[in-house]
Coordinates of C-alpha atoms in Angstrom, one line a residue:
M1 CA -11.8 1.3 -4.2
N2 CA -15.0 -0.4 -3.2
R3 CA -16.3 -3.7 -4.6
R4 CA -19.1 -2.0 -6.6
S5 CA -16.6 0.2 -8.4
L6 CA -14.3 -2.7 -9.2
I7 CA -17.1 -4.8 -10.6
A8 CA -18.3 -1.9 -12.6
G9 CA -15.0 -2.0 -14.4
I10 CA -16.3 -4.9 -16.4
A11 CA -18.3 -2.6 -18.6
A12 CA -15.2 -1.0 -19.9
L13 CA -14.1 -4.3 -21.3
G14 CA -17.1 -4.5 -23.6
A15 CA -16.1 -1.2 -25.1
A16 CA -12.7 -2.6 -26.0
R17 CA -14.0 -5.6 -28.0
P18 CA -14.0 -3.8 -31.4
A19 CA -10.3 -3.4 -31.1
L20 CA -9.9 -7.1 -30.3
A21 CA -11.9 -8.1 -33.3
Q22 CA -9.3 -6.4 -35.5
G23 CA -6.7 -8.9 -34.2
A24 CA -4.7 -6.6 -32.1
W25 CA -3.1 -9.6 -30.3
A26 CA -3.6 -13.3 -30.2
P27 CA -1.5 -16.0 -28.6
D28 CA 0.5 -18.1 -31.0
R29 CA 1.3 -21.0 -28.6
P30 CA -0.1 -22.5 -25.4
I31 CA -0.4 -20.1 -22.4
R32 CA 1.3 -21.1 -19.2
L33 CA -0.7 -20.3 -16.1
V34 CA 1.5 -20.7 -12.9
V35 CA -0.3 -21.5 -9.7
P36 CA 2.1 -20.6 -6.9
F37 CA 0.5 -23.2 -4.5
A38 CA 0.1 -27.0 -4.4
P39 CA -2.4 -28.8 -6.5
G40 CA -5.9 -29.3 -5.0
G41 CA -6.2 -26.1 -3.0
S42 CA -8.8 -23.5 -3.6
T43 CA -6.5 -21.3 -5.7
D44 CA -5.6 -24.3 -7.9
V45 CA -9.2 -25.4 -8.4
T46 CA -10.3 -21.9 -9.4
A47 CA -7.4 -21.4 -11.7
R48 CA -8.2 -24.7 -13.5
L49 CA -11.8 -23.8 -13.9
V50 CA -11.0 -20.4 -15.5
A51 CA -8.2 -21.7 -17.6
E52 CA -10.3 -24.3 -19.2
A53 CA -13.1 -21.8 -19.9
I54 CA -10.9 -19.1 -21.5
A55 CA -8.9 -21.4 -23.7
P56 CA -11.5 -21.5 -26.5
K57 CA -11.8 -17.8 -26.4
L58 CA -8.0 -17.3 -26.8
G59 CA -7.6 -20.0 -29.4
Q60 CA -4.8 -21.8 -27.4
P61 CA -4.7 -24.2 -24.4
V62 CA -4.0 -22.7 -21.0
V63 CA -1.7 -25.1 -19.2
I64 CA -1.5 -25.1 -15.4
E65 CA 1.9 -25.3 -13.8
N66 CA 2.0 -25.6 -10.0
R67 CA 5.1 -24.0 -8.4
P68 CA 4.5 -23.9 -4.7
G69 CA 6.7 -22.7 -1.9
A70 CA 7.6 -19.7 0.3
G71 CA 3.9 -18.6 0.6
G72 CA 3.5 -18.4 -3.1
N73 CA 6.7 -16.3 -3.7
I74 CA 8.5 -18.9 -5.7
G75 CA 5.9 -19.2 -8.5
S76 CA 5.2 -15.5 -8.4
E77 CA 8.8 -14.6 -8.8
A78 CA 9.2 -17.0 -11.7
V79 CA 6.4 -15.3 -13.6
A80 CA 7.8 -11.8 -12.8
R81 CA 11.0 -12.8 -14.5
S82 CA 9.4 -14.4 -17.5
A83 CA 9.2 -13.0 -21.0
P84 CA 6.5 -10.3 -21.1
D85 CA 4.8 -11.6 -24.2
G86 CA 1.3 -12.6 -23.0
H87 CA 2.1 -16.4 -22.8
T88 CA 3.0 -16.6 -19.1
L89 CA 0.6 -15.7 -16.3
V90 CA 0.3 -16.3 -12.6
M91 CA -2.8 -16.8 -10.5
G92 CA -2.0 -14.3 -7.8
T93 CA -3.9 -14.0 -4.5
S94 CA -4.3 -11.5 -1.6
S95 CA -1.3 -13.4 -0.1
T96 CA 1.1 -13.2 -3.0
H97 CA 0.3 -9.7 -4.1
A98 CA -0.6 -7.9 -0.9
T99 CA 0.1 -9.7 2.4
N100 CA 3.6 -10.9 1.5
V101 CA 4.7 -7.3 0.8
A102 CA 4.6 -6.7 4.6
L103 CA 5.2 -10.2 5.7
Y104 CA 8.5 -10.9 3.9
R105 CA 11.4 -8.6 4.6
N106 CA 13.2 -9.6 1.4
L107 CA 10.3 -10.2 -1.0
P108 CA 11.9 -11.2 -4.4
Y109 CA 9.4 -9.1 -6.4
Q110 CA 7.1 -6.1 -6.0
P111 CA 3.5 -6.5 -7.1
L112 CA 3.1 -3.0 -8.4
R113 CA 6.4 -2.8 -10.2
D114 CA 6.9 -6.3 -11.5
F115 CA 3.5 -7.3 -12.7
A116 CA 0.8 -6.2 -15.1
P117 CA -2.6 -6.8 -13.4
V118 CA -4.9 -8.6 -15.9
S119 CA -8.2 -9.2 -14.1
Q120 CA -9.5 -10.1 -10.7
V121 CA -11.3 -13.5 -10.7
S122 CA -13.1 -13.7 -7.3
F123 CA -13.5 -12.8 -3.7
I124 CA -13.3 -15.7 -1.2
P125 CA -14.6 -15.6 2.4
N126 CA -13.1 -17.0 5.5
L127 CA -15.5 -18.7 7.8
L128 CA -15.1 -18.6 11.6
V129 CA -15.8 -22.1 12.9
V130 CA -15.5 -23.7 16.3
N131 CA -15.5 -27.2 17.7
P132 CA -19.1 -28.1 18.6
E133 CA -18.0 -28.9 22.2
L134 CA -17.3 -25.2 22.7
P135 CA -20.4 -23.6 24.4
A136 CA -20.3 -20.5 22.2
R137 CA -23.0 -20.6 19.5
D138 CA -22.5 -17.1 18.1
L139 CA -19.8 -14.5 17.9
A140 CA -21.0 -12.5 20.9
A141 CA -20.8 -15.6 23.0
L142 CA -17.4 -16.4 21.7
I143 CA -16.2 -12.9 22.5
A144 CA -17.6 -13.2 26.0
L145 CA -15.8 -16.5 26.4
G146 CA -12.6 -14.9 25.3
R147 CA -13.0 -12.1 27.8
A148 CA -13.7 -14.4 30.6
Q149 CA -10.7 -16.6 29.8
P150 CA -7.9 -14.4 28.4
G151 CA -5.5 -16.5 26.3
R152 CA -7.4 -19.7 26.7
L153 CA -9.0 -19.8 23.3
N154 CA -6.8 -21.5 20.8
F155 CA -7.2 -20.3 17.2
G156 CA -5.6 -22.6 14.6
N157 CA -4.2 -21.3 11.3
A158 CA -2.3 -22.6 8.2
G159 CA 0.8 -20.8 9.2
S160 CA 2.1 -17.4 10.5
G161 CA 0.9 -14.6 8.3
T162 CA -1.7 -16.6 6.4
S163 CA -5.2 -15.3 5.9
Q164 CA -6.5 -17.6 8.7
H165 CA -4.0 -16.0 11.1
L166 CA -4.6 -12.5 10.0
S167 CA -8.4 -12.9 10.2
A168 CA -8.3 -14.3 13.7
A169 CA -5.9 -11.6 14.8
M170 CA -8.2 -8.9 13.5
I171 CA -11.2 -10.5 15.2
A172 CA -9.3 -10.6 18.5
S173 CA -8.1 -7.0 18.1
K174 CA -11.5 -5.6 17.2
A175 CA -13.3 -7.5 19.9
G176 CA -10.6 -6.6 22.5
I177 CA -9.9 -10.2 23.5
E178 CA -6.7 -12.2 23.9
V179 CA -6.4 -15.5 22.1
T180 CA -3.6 -17.9 21.4
H181 CA -2.7 -18.4 17.7
V182 CA -1.5 -22.0 16.9
A183 CA 0.3 -22.2 13.5
Y184 CA 0.3 -25.3 11.5
R185 CA 2.0 -26.3 8.3
G186 CA -1.0 -25.9 6.1
G187 CA -4.8 -25.7 6.6
A188 CA -5.5 -29.4 6.5
P189 CA -3.7 -30.4 9.8
A190 CA -5.3 -27.4 11.5
V191 CA -8.7 -28.5 10.5
T192 CA -7.9 -32.0 11.7
D193 CA -7.0 -30.8 15.2
L194 CA -10.0 -28.5 15.3
L195 CA -12.2 -31.6 14.5
G196 CA -10.4 -33.4 17.3
G197 CA -10.8 -30.7 19.8
K198 CA -7.1 -29.9 20.2
I199 CA -7.9 -26.3 19.2
Q200 CA -11.2 -24.5 19.6
A201 CA -11.6 -22.2 16.7
M202 CA -10.3 -21.3 13.2
A203 CA -11.1 -18.7 10.5
A204 CA -10.7 -20.9 7.4
P205 CA -11.5 -20.5 3.7
L206 CA -15.2 -21.5 3.5
V207 CA -14.5 -24.2 0.8
E208 CA -12.2 -26.0 3.2
V209 CA -14.6 -26.4 6.1
I210 CA -18.1 -26.2 4.7
V211 CA -18.4 -30.0 4.4
H212 CA -17.7 -30.3 8.1
V213 CA -20.2 -27.6 9.0
Q214 CA -22.9 -29.3 6.9
A215 CA -22.2 -32.6 8.6
G216 CA -22.3 -31.0 12.1
R217 CA -18.7 -31.7 12.9
L218 CA -17.9 -28.0 13.1
R219 CA -20.1 -25.1 14.1
A220 CA -20.2 -22.0 11.8
I221 CA -20.1 -18.8 13.9
A222 CA -19.7 -16.0 11.3
I223 CA -18.3 -15.1 7.9
T224 CA -15.5 -12.5 7.3
T225 CA -16.9 -10.9 4.2
A226 CA -19.3 -7.9 4.2
R227 CA -22.2 -10.0 2.9
R228 CA -23.5 -13.4 4.0
S229 CA -22.7 -16.3 1.8
P230 CA -25.5 -17.9 -0.3
L231 CA -24.0 -21.3 0.8
L232 CA -24.7 -20.4 4.5
P233 CA -27.4 -17.8 4.4
E234 CA -28.3 -18.2 8.1
T235 CA -24.7 -17.6 9.2
P236 CA -24.2 -13.9 10.0
T237 CA -21.2 -11.8 9.0
I238 CA -18.7 -10.7 11.6
A239 CA -19.7 -7.1 10.7
E240 CA -23.1 -7.7 12.1
T241 CA -21.5 -8.0 15.6
I242 CA -18.3 -5.9 14.9
P243 CA -19.4 -3.0 12.6
G244 CA -17.0 -2.4 9.7
F245 CA -15.3 -5.7 9.9
E246 CA -14.3 -7.2 6.5
V247 CA -11.6 -9.6 5.5
A248 CA -12.1 -10.7 1.9
L249 CA -9.6 -12.9 0.2
W250 CA -9.2 -12.6 -3.5
N251 CA -7.4 -14.0 -6.5
G252 CA -6.7 -12.9 -10.1
F253 CA -4.5 -13.2 -13.1
F254 CA -1.2 -11.3 -13.5
A255 CA 1.2 -11.0 -16.4
P256 CA 4.9 -9.9 -16.2
A257 CA 5.4 -6.2 -16.3
G258 CA 5.9 -5.0 -19.8
T259 CA 3.4 -7.4 -21.3
P260 CA 1.7 -5.6 -24.3
P261 CA -1.5 -3.9 -23.3
A262 CA -3.3 -5.6 -26.1
A263 CA -2.4 -9.0 -24.7
V264 CA -3.4 -8.0 -21.2
L265 CA -6.8 -6.7 -22.5
R266 CA -7.5 -9.7 -24.6
I267 CA -7.0 -12.1 -21.7
A268 CA -8.9 -9.8 -19.3
T269 CA -11.9 -9.7 -21.7
A270 CA -11.9 -13.5 -22.0
I271 CA -11.9 -13.8 -18.2
S272 CA -14.7 -11.3 -17.8
E273 CA -16.8 -13.1 -20.3
V274 CA -16.5 -16.5 -18.8
L275 CA -17.1 -15.1 -15.3
R276 CA -20.5 -13.8 -16.5
T277 CA -21.7 -17.2 -17.6
D278 CA -24.2 -19.0 -15.4
D279 CA -22.1 -22.2 -15.5
M280 CA -19.0 -20.5 -14.2
R281 CA -20.8 -18.5 -11.6
A282 CA -22.5 -21.7 -10.3
K283 CA -19.1 -23.6 -10.1
L284 CA -17.5 -20.7 -8.2
A285 CA -20.5 -20.4 -5.9
Q286 CA -20.0 -24.1 -4.9
Q287 CA -16.7 -23.0 -3.4
G288 CA -18.3 -20.0 -1.7
S289 CA -16.5 -17.6 -4.1
E290 CA -18.0 -14.4 -5.6
P291 CA -17.0 -13.9 -9.3
V292 CA -15.7 -10.5 -10.2
G293 CA -14.0 -9.9 -13.6
S294 CA -12.5 -6.5 -13.9
T295 CA -10.5 -4.3 -16.3
P296 CA -6.7 -4.3 -15.9
E297 CA -6.9 -0.7 -14.7
A298 CA -9.5 -1.4 -12.1
F299 CA -7.6 -4.4 -10.8
A300 CA -4.4 -2.3 -10.5
T301 CA -6.2 0.4 -8.5
F302 CA -7.7 -2.3 -6.3
I303 CA -4.3 -3.9 -5.5
A304 CA -2.8 -0.6 -4.7
A305 CA -5.4 -0.1 -2.0
E306 CA -5.2 -3.7 -0.8
I307 CA -1.4 -3.6 0.0
P308 CA -1.6 -1.1 2.9
K309 CA -4.8 -2.8 4.2
W310 CA -3.1 -6.2 4.5
A311 CA 0.0 -4.6 5.9
E312 CA -2.1 -3.3 8.8
L313 CA -3.4 -6.8 9.4
V314 CA 0.1 -8.1 9.5
R315 CA 1.0 -5.4 12.0
I316 CA -1.9 -6.2 14.2
S317 CA -1.1 -9.9 14.1
G318 CA 2.6 -9.5 14.8
A319 CA 3.3 -12.1 12.2
T320 CA 6.8 -12.6 10.9
V321 CA 8.3 -15.0 8.4
E322 CA 11.9 -13.9 8.1

C-alpha cells in the first residue's frame, strides 16, 4: 500500500464520527500508553506530544509508561497481554511491529495476531551523515570512495538490526560496495564516535543528528525517505542517486487484539484529528517527522506489507539478535 493510499484513509474516519457522537464507546479511566523504549528518544517524544493532544478529545488522561528492553519487545509484549478494553495502548514502531518479526527467532508476540492497529502517527526519515573530514560531499562520491576502498568505510549504528544498521546495509547493497558495520549500544555513543572521527558515516534518525549538521559538525549526504525533508531542503534523497531507494521509519498506536472496534475507532479518530492541526504538524515537523493519521483498516494493511519489506532488509544486512 503506498503512502497516498494510507493517508487517504483519514477520510473514512470522518464518516464514522456520527456513530461516535452516539456514545458508542468512551474510556472510563485514564488510558495507559506504553512506550517500549527509554524516555527522551524520538518515539517517546512523539508519543507524549500525541498523548497530551488526544486526552481532551477522549475525556481522560493518557499516561505514558516507558518499558524499554529487548528492542522494544518487552513493552510490546506487555500490551499484547493486557486486557483488550481500550485502556491500554502501545506506541509501536517499524522496529517492534515489522523488523523484529525477522530479527528475533523467538519473538514473544506476533504483530498481526496479537494487536489491533489503531492509527499510524508518522513517518520518520533516516539521514545519511558523515564526518566532515571525509572527502565525500555527496552520495556519488561516497559510493566511489567505498568502491575504491572496500571495507574501509565504517558505518556506525545503534545496534545490530536497528534501522541505522538496515539503512546502511541497504545503501551498501544497492550501491554494490562493501562497508564495515560498527554496532553500538544505542545511537548516542555512535554519534559521539562519528563526531570524533572514530567512524566515518551513519544513517541516523534525522532528529538525532540535525543539530550537528546545522552546526557543521556533521555533513548531511542524503535522506532515506522518498521525498526531501523540509528541514533540509537542499539535501537530496538517496533515491535521486539510487532510483527506487526508500527506507521510511514509522510509528503508530496499537491496542491488544480483541479490543472493541468502537474503542479502536474512537482513539483513531482522536489521533487523526490532532494530527491535522497546524500546531501538531509544526511540532512533528521540528523532528523531521511527516504526520499521517489513518484508519485502523488502512494501518493494518500497511503493516502487513511492511513486515516482508523489513524482513528483506534484515536478510540483506545479515543481522541477528538471537
